[in-house]
Amino acid sequence: MPPKPLDYESINENVKKAQYAVRGELYLRASELQKEGKKIIFTNVGNPHALGQKPLSFPRQVVALCQAPFLLDDPNVGVLFPADAIARAKHYLSLTSGGLGAYSDSRGIPGIRKEVAEFINRRDAYPSDPELIYLTDGASKGVMQILNTIIGGLRDGILVPVPQYPLYSATIALLGGSLVPYYLEETANWGLDANELRRSVSHARNNGINVKAMVIINPGNPTGQCLSEANLRDVLRFCYEENLVLLGDEVYQQNIYQDERPFVSAKKVLMDLGSPLSKEVQLISFHTVSKGYWGECGQRGGYFEMTNIPPETVDEIYKVASIALSPNVSAQIFMGLMVNPPKPGDISFDQYFRESQGILQSLRRRARIMTDGFNSCRNVVCNFTEGAMYSFPQIRLPPRAIEAAKQAGKVPDVLYCLKLLEATGISTVPGSGFGQKEGVFHLRTTILPAEEDIPAIMDSFKKFNDEFMEQYEDQRGYSRM
Ligand code: DCS
């Protein structure tokens, strides 16, 4: 009997090749342990509400009313909901044709795309065109749509930072393209180096790869660095010289924990550079409701903005979006609310401001506590989390631990993270899931556990790490490496 089409040996090889460590071996083991009754601290995914973050009140009030529009006719609606939430719910319902149960335009509801354009205009002080903004089910779907538009085969290369968020490596694998890595420099706080970019592109081209696009993740996942304006100018000039479209993953733009470098978008820096770059460099920028102080991961709301993309291509992207009919409509409303939150003077403003700033300030403190905690541990060094939601410490594994991992048929940082999980219940992602230089090991944890829980988590990490190092360091110590 020949194999059937969905027997393992028959399925698309690209599906088998795609790897996604954020929900990989460690996550599966953690889920098993949880079923057995062990308390697991899930710090493997940047999923704030799963770790106790409360939703902001105003957007939930608005979307609740949109989901249950009959409440708007209830005489008590004004007792339960503030007037500005009621008004906003009516506004969004008026933008839909049939409420939340109806498909919308495949690009997203025009009135919400306009709100996004106005937000970008306020943020960057440059105009933004709603026709060039498409709403998506989370930033992930936008990234996949755009990579799908770029990649036609194995020779099409995408420059991706290493370490990177595996959405990129996995999608490039699924689409049968080539990932062209450029390494971020850990000793320079995960900075981006123009020479490294040049090296990487020429190496790929010498191997017959047509490098078409470059990805930046700013602030970085898993690395947490914030790019300076000078960095962004270098990147954009590089894209201009090398004829690359820049994919700016800016989903963590609200998550900034230092004051020296406020977030600046790639779009703004491109416009500041003026002609010819501002008219020539192709740029796609991504955003989401999953991150920031919203953390509404389960709602699946996102957008991308296209800059210097010709209308024929914009139409093709529209056509492909149409195949999936429409993005989730309640998610589109979350996006509208994120880009157009209550303003000073609105009834709900004080509460919105208090809630959002409370979350942001706490994240800022957590970023500091975690970095300091890791740096106080033996054989662990960690750059400060300037932005995003993660700590990415380097674990200097003793040679005997590396040897033990080899014996067990495991990547060394996978072994370390598995042992950490078994001993403490802390579920992390090994650095190898994001890519790292040969012979160097990391783990990624989110900074999302409740602030009051973090000291105990760091204590238990430290105790585990001490015991691990004790077990594997021989008399001559680690310095032989
Ligand atoms: N881009 C980056 C850099 C991300 O970190 C994520 C999610 C996304 C895009 C996609 O987010 P949405 O599809 O929800 O908009 N980050 C994953 C992570 O590393 N942990 O949690 C999810």
Coordinates of C-alpha atoms and ligand atoms in Angstrom, one line a residue:
M1 CA 0.0 0.0 0.0
P2 CA 1.5 3.4 -0.9
P3 CA 1.4 6.0 2.0
K4 CA -1.8 8.0 2.3
P5 CA -1.6 11.7 1.6
L6 CA -1.6 12.7 5.3
D7 CA 0.7 9.9 6.5
Y8 CA 3.8 11.5 8.0
E9 CA 6.1 10.6 5.1
S10 CA 3.7 12.2 2.6
I11 CA 3.1 15.6 4.1
N12 CA 4.7 18.9 3.0
E13 CA 8.4 18.8 4.0
N14 CA 8.3 22.5 4.8
V15 CA 5.8 21.8 7.6
K16 CA 8.2 19.3 9.1
K17 CA 11.1 21.7 8.8
A18 CA 9.3 24.6 10.6
Q19 CA 10.2 24.9 14.3
Y20 CA 8.6 27.0 17.0
A21 CA 10.4 26.8 20.3
V22 CA 8.1 29.1 22.2
R23 CA 5.6 26.2 22.3
G24 CA 8.2 23.5 21.8
E25 CA 9.7 20.6 23.9
L26 CA 10.0 22.7 27.1
Y27 CA 6.4 23.9 26.9
L28 CA 5.1 20.3 26.2
R29 CA 7.0 19.0 29.2
A30 CA 5.7 21.8 31.4
S31 CA 2.1 21.0 30.3
E32 CA 2.7 17.4 31.3
L33 CA 4.1 18.3 34.7
Q34 CA 1.1 20.6 35.2
K35 CA -1.3 17.7 34.5
E36 CA 0.6 15.7 37.1
G37 CA -0.2 18.5 39.6
K38 CA 3.1 20.4 39.7
K39 CA 2.8 24.2 40.0
I40 CA 4.3 25.6 36.8
I41 CA 5.3 29.3 36.3
F42 CA 4.7 29.8 32.5
T43 CA 7.3 32.3 31.6
N44 CA 7.8 30.9 28.1
V45 CA 5.2 33.1 26.3
G46 CA 4.7 36.8 26.4
N47 CA 1.1 36.3 27.4
P48 CA 0.4 38.9 30.1
H49 CA -3.2 38.1 31.0
A50 CA -2.2 34.4 31.5
L51 CA 0.1 35.6 34.3
G52 CA -2.6 37.6 36.0
Q53 CA -2.5 41.0 34.3
K54 CA -6.0 42.6 34.4
P55 CA -7.5 43.9 31.2
L56 CA -7.9 47.6 30.9
S57 CA -11.5 48.5 31.8
F58 CA -12.5 50.9 29.0
P59 CA -11.8 48.7 26.0
R60 CA -13.6 45.7 27.6
Q61 CA -16.6 47.9 28.3
V62 CA -16.8 49.1 24.7
V63 CA -16.3 45.6 23.2
A64 CA -18.8 44.1 25.7
L65 CA -21.4 46.5 24.5
C66 CA -20.5 45.8 20.9
Q67 CA -20.8 42.1 21.5
A68 CA -24.2 42.5 23.2
P69 CA -25.8 45.5 21.5
F70 CA -29.1 44.8 23.1
L71 CA -27.6 46.1 26.4
L72 CA -27.5 49.5 24.7
D73 CA -31.4 49.5 24.9
D74 CA -31.4 48.4 28.5
P75 CA -32.6 51.3 30.8
N76 CA -29.8 50.4 33.2
V77 CA -27.0 50.6 30.7
G78 CA -25.9 54.0 32.0
V79 CA -25.6 52.6 35.5
L80 CA -23.2 49.8 34.4
F81 CA -21.3 51.6 31.7
P82 CA -19.7 55.1 31.5
A83 CA -21.2 57.4 28.9
D84 CA -18.0 57.5 26.8
A85 CA -17.9 53.7 26.5
I86 CA -21.5 53.7 25.4
A87 CA -20.8 56.4 22.8
R88 CA -17.8 54.6 21.5
A89 CA -19.6 51.3 21.2
K90 CA -22.3 53.0 19.2
H91 CA -19.6 54.5 17.0
Y92 CA -18.0 51.2 16.3
L93 CA -21.3 49.5 15.6
S94 CA -22.1 52.2 13.2
L95 CA -18.9 51.4 11.3
T96 CA -19.8 47.8 10.8
S97 CA -22.4 46.4 8.5
G98 CA -24.2 44.0 10.8
G99 CA -22.2 44.2 14.0
L100 CA -19.6 41.8 15.2
G101 CA -21.2 38.8 13.7
A102 CA -20.6 40.0 10.1
Y103 CA -17.5 39.7 8.0
S104 CA -15.9 43.1 7.4
D105 CA -13.8 44.4 4.4
S106 CA -10.8 42.0 4.1
R107 CA -8.5 44.9 4.8
G108 CA -10.3 45.8 7.9
I109 CA -13.1 48.4 8.7
P110 CA -12.3 51.6 6.9
G111 CA -13.2 53.8 9.9
I112 CA -10.7 51.9 12.1
R113 CA -8.0 52.0 9.5
K114 CA -8.5 55.8 9.6
E115 CA -8.1 55.8 13.4
V116 CA -4.8 53.8 12.9
A117 CA -3.6 56.3 10.3
E118 CA -4.4 59.2 12.7
F119 CA -2.4 57.5 15.5
I120 CA 0.6 57.0 13.2
N121 CA 0.3 60.6 12.2
R122 CA 0.3 61.8 15.8
R123 CA 3.2 59.5 16.7
D124 CA 5.5 60.3 13.8
A125 CA 4.3 63.8 12.8
Y126 CA 4.1 62.5 9.2
P127 CA 0.9 61.7 7.3
S128 CA -0.3 58.1 7.0
D129 CA -2.8 56.9 4.5
P130 CA -5.6 54.5 5.7
E131 CA -5.6 52.9 2.3
L132 CA -2.1 51.6 3.1
I133 CA -3.0 50.1 6.5
Y134 CA -4.4 46.6 6.7
L135 CA -5.9 45.1 9.9
T136 CA -4.9 41.6 10.7
D137 CA -5.5 38.8 13.2
G138 CA -2.5 39.7 15.4
A139 CA 0.8 40.9 14.0
S140 CA 1.6 37.2 13.2
K141 CA -0.9 37.0 10.4
G142 CA 0.4 40.3 8.9
V143 CA 4.0 39.1 9.0
M144 CA 3.0 35.8 7.3
Q145 CA 1.0 37.6 4.6
I146 CA 3.9 39.9 3.8
L147 CA 6.5 37.1 3.8
N148 CA 4.2 35.1 1.5
T149 CA 4.1 38.1 -0.8
I150 CA 7.9 38.2 -0.9
I151 CA 9.0 34.6 -1.0
G152 CA 8.6 32.6 -4.1
G153 CA 11.2 29.9 -3.6
L154 CA 14.4 28.7 -1.9
R155 CA 16.6 31.4 -3.5
D156 CA 14.5 34.2 -1.9
G157 CA 16.4 35.3 1.2
I158 CA 15.2 37.3 4.2
L159 CA 17.7 38.9 6.6
V160 CA 16.7 38.1 10.1
P161 CA 18.4 39.1 13.4
V162 CA 19.8 36.3 15.4
P163 CA 18.6 35.8 18.1
Q164 CA 15.2 36.2 16.6
Y165 CA 11.5 35.6 17.4
P166 CA 10.8 32.2 15.7
L167 CA 7.7 33.4 13.8
Y168 CA 10.3 34.5 11.2
S169 CA 12.3 31.4 11.0
A170 CA 9.2 29.2 11.0
T171 CA 7.3 31.2 8.4
I172 CA 10.3 31.3 6.1
A173 CA 10.6 27.6 6.4
L174 CA 6.9 27.0 5.8
L175 CA 7.1 29.2 2.7
G176 CA 10.2 27.4 1.4
G177 CA 12.5 30.5 1.5
S178 CA 15.9 31.1 2.9
L179 CA 16.7 32.7 6.3
V180 CA 19.8 34.9 6.1
P181 CA 21.0 35.5 9.6
Y182 CA 22.7 38.6 10.9
Y183 CA 24.0 38.4 14.4
L184 CA 23.2 40.9 17.1
E185 CA 26.2 41.8 19.3
E186 CA 25.6 40.6 22.9
T187 CA 28.6 42.5 24.3
A188 CA 27.1 45.8 22.8
N189 CA 23.8 45.2 24.5
W190 CA 22.5 43.3 21.5
G191 CA 23.3 46.2 19.2
L192 CA 23.1 46.0 15.4
D193 CA 26.4 46.3 13.5
A194 CA 26.4 47.6 9.8
N195 CA 29.5 45.5 9.0
E196 CA 27.8 42.4 10.1
L197 CA 24.8 43.2 7.9
R198 CA 27.2 43.6 4.9
R199 CA 29.0 40.4 5.7
S200 CA 25.8 38.5 5.9
V201 CA 24.3 39.8 2.6
S202 CA 27.5 39.3 0.6
H203 CA 27.9 35.8 2.0
A204 CA 24.3 34.9 1.1
R205 CA 24.6 36.4 -2.4
N206 CA 27.8 34.5 -3.0
N207 CA 25.7 31.4 -2.3
G208 CA 23.2 32.3 -4.9
I209 CA 20.6 33.8 -2.6
N210 CA 18.5 36.7 -3.8
V211 CA 18.3 38.7 -0.5
K212 CA 15.0 40.6 -0.7
A213 CA 14.0 41.8 2.7
M214 CA 15.4 42.7 6.1
V215 CA 13.6 42.2 9.4
I216 CA 14.2 44.3 12.5
I217 CA 12.5 43.7 15.8
N218 CA 12.4 46.9 17.8
P219 CA 12.3 46.6 20.8
G220 CA 13.9 43.2 20.5
N221 CA 12.5 39.8 21.2
P222 CA 14.1 37.9 22.8
T223 CA 16.9 40.4 23.3
G224 CA 15.1 43.4 24.7
Q225 CA 17.3 46.1 23.1
C226 CA 15.8 49.4 21.8
L227 CA 17.3 50.7 18.5
S228 CA 18.6 54.3 18.5
E229 CA 17.6 56.7 15.7
A230 CA 21.2 56.4 14.4
N231 CA 20.8 52.6 14.2
L232 CA 17.6 53.0 12.3
R233 CA 19.2 55.4 9.9
D234 CA 22.0 52.9 9.2
V235 CA 19.5 50.2 8.6
L236 CA 17.4 52.3 6.2
R237 CA 20.5 53.4 4.3
F238 CA 21.6 49.8 4.1
C239 CA 18.2 48.8 2.7
Y240 CA 18.4 51.6 0.2
E241 CA 21.8 50.6 -1.0
E242 CA 21.1 46.9 -1.1
N243 CA 17.5 47.2 -2.5
L244 CA 15.8 45.5 0.4
V245 CA 12.3 45.9 1.8
L246 CA 12.4 46.6 5.5
L247 CA 10.0 44.7 7.7
G248 CA 9.8 46.7 11.0
D249 CA 8.3 44.5 13.8
E250 CA 7.4 47.2 16.3
V251 CA 4.9 45.2 18.4
Y252 CA 6.7 46.2 21.6
Q253 CA 6.7 50.0 21.0
Q254 CA 4.8 50.7 24.3
N255 CA 7.2 48.5 26.3
I256 CA 10.1 50.8 27.0
Y257 CA 11.9 50.7 30.3
Q258 CA 14.6 53.3 29.9
D259 CA 14.5 57.0 29.2
E260 CA 17.5 57.5 27.0
R261 CA 16.0 56.1 23.9
P262 CA 12.2 56.6 23.6
F263 CA 10.7 54.5 20.8
V264 CA 11.1 55.9 17.3
S265 CA 9.4 54.2 14.4
A266 CA 11.3 53.1 11.3
K267 CA 8.6 55.1 9.3
K268 CA 9.5 58.3 11.1
V269 CA 13.2 57.9 10.7
L270 CA 12.7 57.1 7.0
M271 CA 10.6 60.2 6.5
D272 CA 13.2 62.3 8.4
L273 CA 15.9 61.0 6.0
G274 CA 14.1 62.8 3.1
S275 CA 14.3 62.2 -0.6
P276 CA 15.4 60.0 -2.2
L277 CA 15.2 57.4 0.6
S278 CA 11.8 58.6 1.9
K279 CA 10.3 58.0 -1.5
E280 CA 12.3 54.9 -2.4
V281 CA 12.8 52.5 0.5
Q282 CA 10.0 50.0 0.8
L283 CA 8.9 49.5 4.4
I284 CA 6.2 47.4 6.1
S285 CA 5.6 48.2 9.8
F286 CA 3.7 45.8 12.2
H287 CA 1.8 46.4 15.4
T288 CA -0.5 44.5 17.7
V289 CA -2.9 44.7 20.6
S290 CA -1.1 41.7 22.2
K291 CA 1.7 43.6 23.8
G292 CA 2.3 47.0 25.5
Y293 CA 0.1 47.6 28.6
W294 CA -2.9 46.1 26.6
G295 CA -1.5 42.5 26.5
E296 CA -4.7 41.4 24.8
C297 CA -3.1 38.4 23.1
G298 CA -6.3 36.4 22.9
Q299 CA -8.1 39.0 21.0
R300 CA -5.8 38.6 18.0
G301 CA -5.7 42.2 16.7
G302 CA -3.0 43.7 14.6
Y303 CA -2.2 45.9 11.6
F304 CA 0.5 46.6 9.1
E305 CA 1.3 49.9 7.3
M306 CA 2.8 49.9 3.8
T307 CA 5.2 52.6 2.8
N308 CA 6.4 53.1 -0.8
I309 CA 4.6 49.9 -2.0
P310 CA 3.2 50.3 -5.5
P311 CA -0.7 50.1 -5.8
E312 CA -0.6 46.9 -7.9
T313 CA 1.2 45.1 -5.0
V314 CA -1.2 46.6 -2.5
D315 CA -4.0 45.2 -4.5
E316 CA -2.4 41.8 -4.7
I317 CA -2.1 41.8 -0.9
Y318 CA -5.7 42.8 -0.7
K319 CA -6.7 39.9 -3.0
V320 CA -4.8 37.4 -0.8
A321 CA -6.3 38.9 2.4
S322 CA -9.8 38.4 0.7
I323 CA -9.1 34.6 0.5
A324 CA -9.4 34.6 4.3
L325 CA -12.5 36.9 4.1
S326 CA -11.9 39.2 7.0
P327 CA -9.9 39.8 10.1
N328 CA -11.7 39.2 13.4
V329 CA -14.0 42.1 13.9
S330 CA -13.9 42.5 17.7
A331 CA -10.1 42.5 17.4
Q332 CA -10.3 45.3 14.9
I333 CA -12.3 47.3 17.5
F334 CA -9.6 46.6 20.1
M335 CA -7.1 48.0 17.6
G336 CA -9.3 51.1 17.2
L337 CA -9.4 51.5 21.0
M338 CA -5.7 51.0 21.4
V339 CA -4.8 53.7 18.8
N340 CA -7.5 56.0 20.0
P341 CA -7.8 55.5 23.8
P342 CA -9.7 57.9 26.2
K343 CA -8.3 61.4 26.1
P344 CA -7.7 63.9 29.0
G345 CA -11.1 65.3 29.9
D346 CA -13.0 62.1 28.9
I347 CA -15.0 60.4 31.7
S348 CA -12.9 57.2 31.5
F349 CA -9.5 58.9 31.1
D350 CA -8.4 58.9 34.7
Q351 CA -9.1 55.2 35.1
Y352 CA -7.5 54.4 31.8
F353 CA -4.4 56.4 32.7
R354 CA -4.1 54.9 36.1
E355 CA -4.5 51.3 34.9
S356 CA -2.1 51.6 31.9
Q357 CA 0.6 53.5 33.8
G358 CA 0.3 51.1 36.7
I359 CA 1.1 48.2 34.4
L360 CA 3.9 50.0 32.6
Q361 CA 5.6 51.2 35.8
S362 CA 5.5 47.7 37.2
L363 CA 7.0 46.2 34.1
R364 CA 9.8 48.7 34.3
R365 CA 10.5 47.6 37.9
R366 CA 10.2 43.9 37.0
A367 CA 12.7 44.4 34.1
R368 CA 15.2 45.8 36.6
I369 CA 14.6 43.1 39.3
M370 CA 15.0 40.3 36.8
T371 CA 18.2 41.6 35.2
D372 CA 19.8 42.3 38.5
G373 CA 18.7 38.8 39.8
F374 CA 20.3 37.0 36.8
N375 CA 23.5 39.0 37.1
S376 CA 23.8 38.0 40.7
C377 CA 23.9 34.3 39.7
R378 CA 27.0 32.2 39.1
N379 CA 28.0 31.9 35.5
V380 CA 25.1 34.0 34.3
V381 CA 25.3 37.4 32.5
C382 CA 22.4 39.4 31.4
N383 CA 21.9 42.6 29.4
F384 CA 19.3 45.0 30.8
T385 CA 15.9 44.6 29.3
E386 CA 15.5 48.0 27.7
G387 CA 12.2 47.1 26.2
A388 CA 9.8 44.3 25.2
M389 CA 8.9 41.6 27.7
Y390 CA 11.8 39.3 28.1
S391 CA 15.1 38.7 29.9
F392 CA 17.7 36.8 27.8
P393 CA 20.5 35.8 30.1
Q394 CA 23.6 34.0 28.9
I395 CA 24.3 30.8 30.8
R396 CA 27.9 29.9 30.8
L397 CA 27.6 26.1 30.9
P398 CA 30.6 24.2 32.3
P399 CA 32.2 21.8 29.8
R400 CA 30.9 18.8 31.8
A401 CA 27.3 20.0 31.5
I402 CA 27.8 20.3 27.7
E403 CA 29.2 16.8 27.7
A404 CA 26.3 15.5 29.7
A405 CA 23.9 17.1 27.3
K406 CA 25.6 15.4 24.4
Q407 CA 25.4 12.1 26.1
A408 CA 21.6 12.7 26.6
G409 CA 21.2 13.7 22.9
K410 CA 20.1 17.2 23.9
V411 CA 21.2 20.7 23.0
P412 CA 23.0 21.9 26.2
D413 CA 20.6 24.8 26.9
V414 CA 17.6 22.5 26.4
L415 CA 19.1 20.2 29.1
Y416 CA 19.6 23.2 31.4
C417 CA 16.1 24.5 30.9
L418 CA 14.5 21.1 31.4
K419 CA 16.4 20.6 34.7
L420 CA 15.3 24.1 35.7
L421 CA 11.7 23.2 34.9
E422 CA 11.8 19.9 36.8
A423 CA 13.5 21.5 39.9
T424 CA 11.5 24.7 40.1
G425 CA 8.5 24.6 37.8
I426 CA 9.8 27.7 36.0
S427 CA 9.0 27.1 32.3
T428 CA 11.5 29.0 30.0
V429 CA 12.6 28.7 26.4
P430 CA 16.2 27.7 25.6
G431 CA 18.3 30.2 23.7
S432 CA 18.7 27.7 20.9
G433 CA 15.1 28.2 19.9
F434 CA 15.9 31.8 18.9
G435 CA 19.3 31.2 17.4
Q436 CA 22.6 32.1 19.1
K437 CA 26.3 32.0 18.3
E438 CA 28.0 28.6 18.2
G439 CA 29.0 27.4 21.7
V440 CA 27.1 30.2 23.6
F441 CA 23.9 29.4 25.6
H442 CA 21.0 31.4 26.8
L443 CA 17.5 31.1 28.1
R444 CA 14.5 33.4 27.6
T445 CA 12.1 34.2 30.3
T446 CA 9.3 36.8 30.3
I447 CA 9.3 39.5 32.9
L448 CA 5.6 39.0 33.3
P449 CA 5.0 37.1 36.6
A450 CA 3.3 39.3 39.2
E451 CA 5.8 41.7 40.7
E452 CA 5.4 40.4 44.2
D453 CA 6.2 36.9 43.0
I454 CA 9.4 37.7 41.2
P455 CA 11.8 37.8 44.2
A456 CA 10.8 34.2 45.1
I457 CA 11.1 33.1 41.5
M458 CA 14.6 34.6 41.2
D459 CA 15.6 33.0 44.6
S460 CA 14.5 29.6 43.3
F461 CA 16.3 30.2 40.0
K462 CA 19.5 31.1 41.9
K463 CA 19.3 28.1 44.1
F464 CA 18.8 25.8 41.1
N465 CA 21.6 27.4 39.2
D466 CA 24.0 27.2 42.1
E467 CA 23.3 23.5 42.4
F468 CA 23.6 22.9 38.7
M469 CA 26.9 24.7 38.5
E470 CA 28.1 22.8 41.6
Q471 CA 27.2 19.5 40.0
Y472 CA 28.9 20.2 36.7
E473 CA 31.9 22.4 37.5
D474 CA 35.0 20.2 38.0
Q475 CA 37.8 21.2 40.4
R476 CA 39.6 23.2 37.8
G477 CA 36.4 25.3 37.4
Y478 CA 34.7 26.8 34.4
S479 CA 37.5 29.1 33.3
R480 CA 39.1 26.3 31.2
M481 CA 36.4 27.0 28.5
Ligands
DCS1 N1 6.4 39.9 16.6 C1 7.1 39.7 17.8 C2 8.5 40.2 17.9 C3 6.5 39.0 18.8 O1 7.2 38.8 19.9 C4 5.2 38.5 18.7 C5 4.6 37.6 19.8 C6 4.5 38.7 17.5 C7 5.1 39.5 16.5 C8 3.1 38.3 17.3 O2 2.2 38.7 18.1 P1 0.6 38.7 17.8 O3 0.4 37.8 16.7 O4 0.0 38.2 19.1 O5 0.3 40.1 17.5 N2 5.4 37.1 20.7 C9 5.4 35.8 21.2 C10 6.4 35.4 22.1 O6 7.6 35.5 21.9 N3 5.9 35.2 23.3 O7 4.5 35.3 23.2 C11 4.1 35.4 21.9

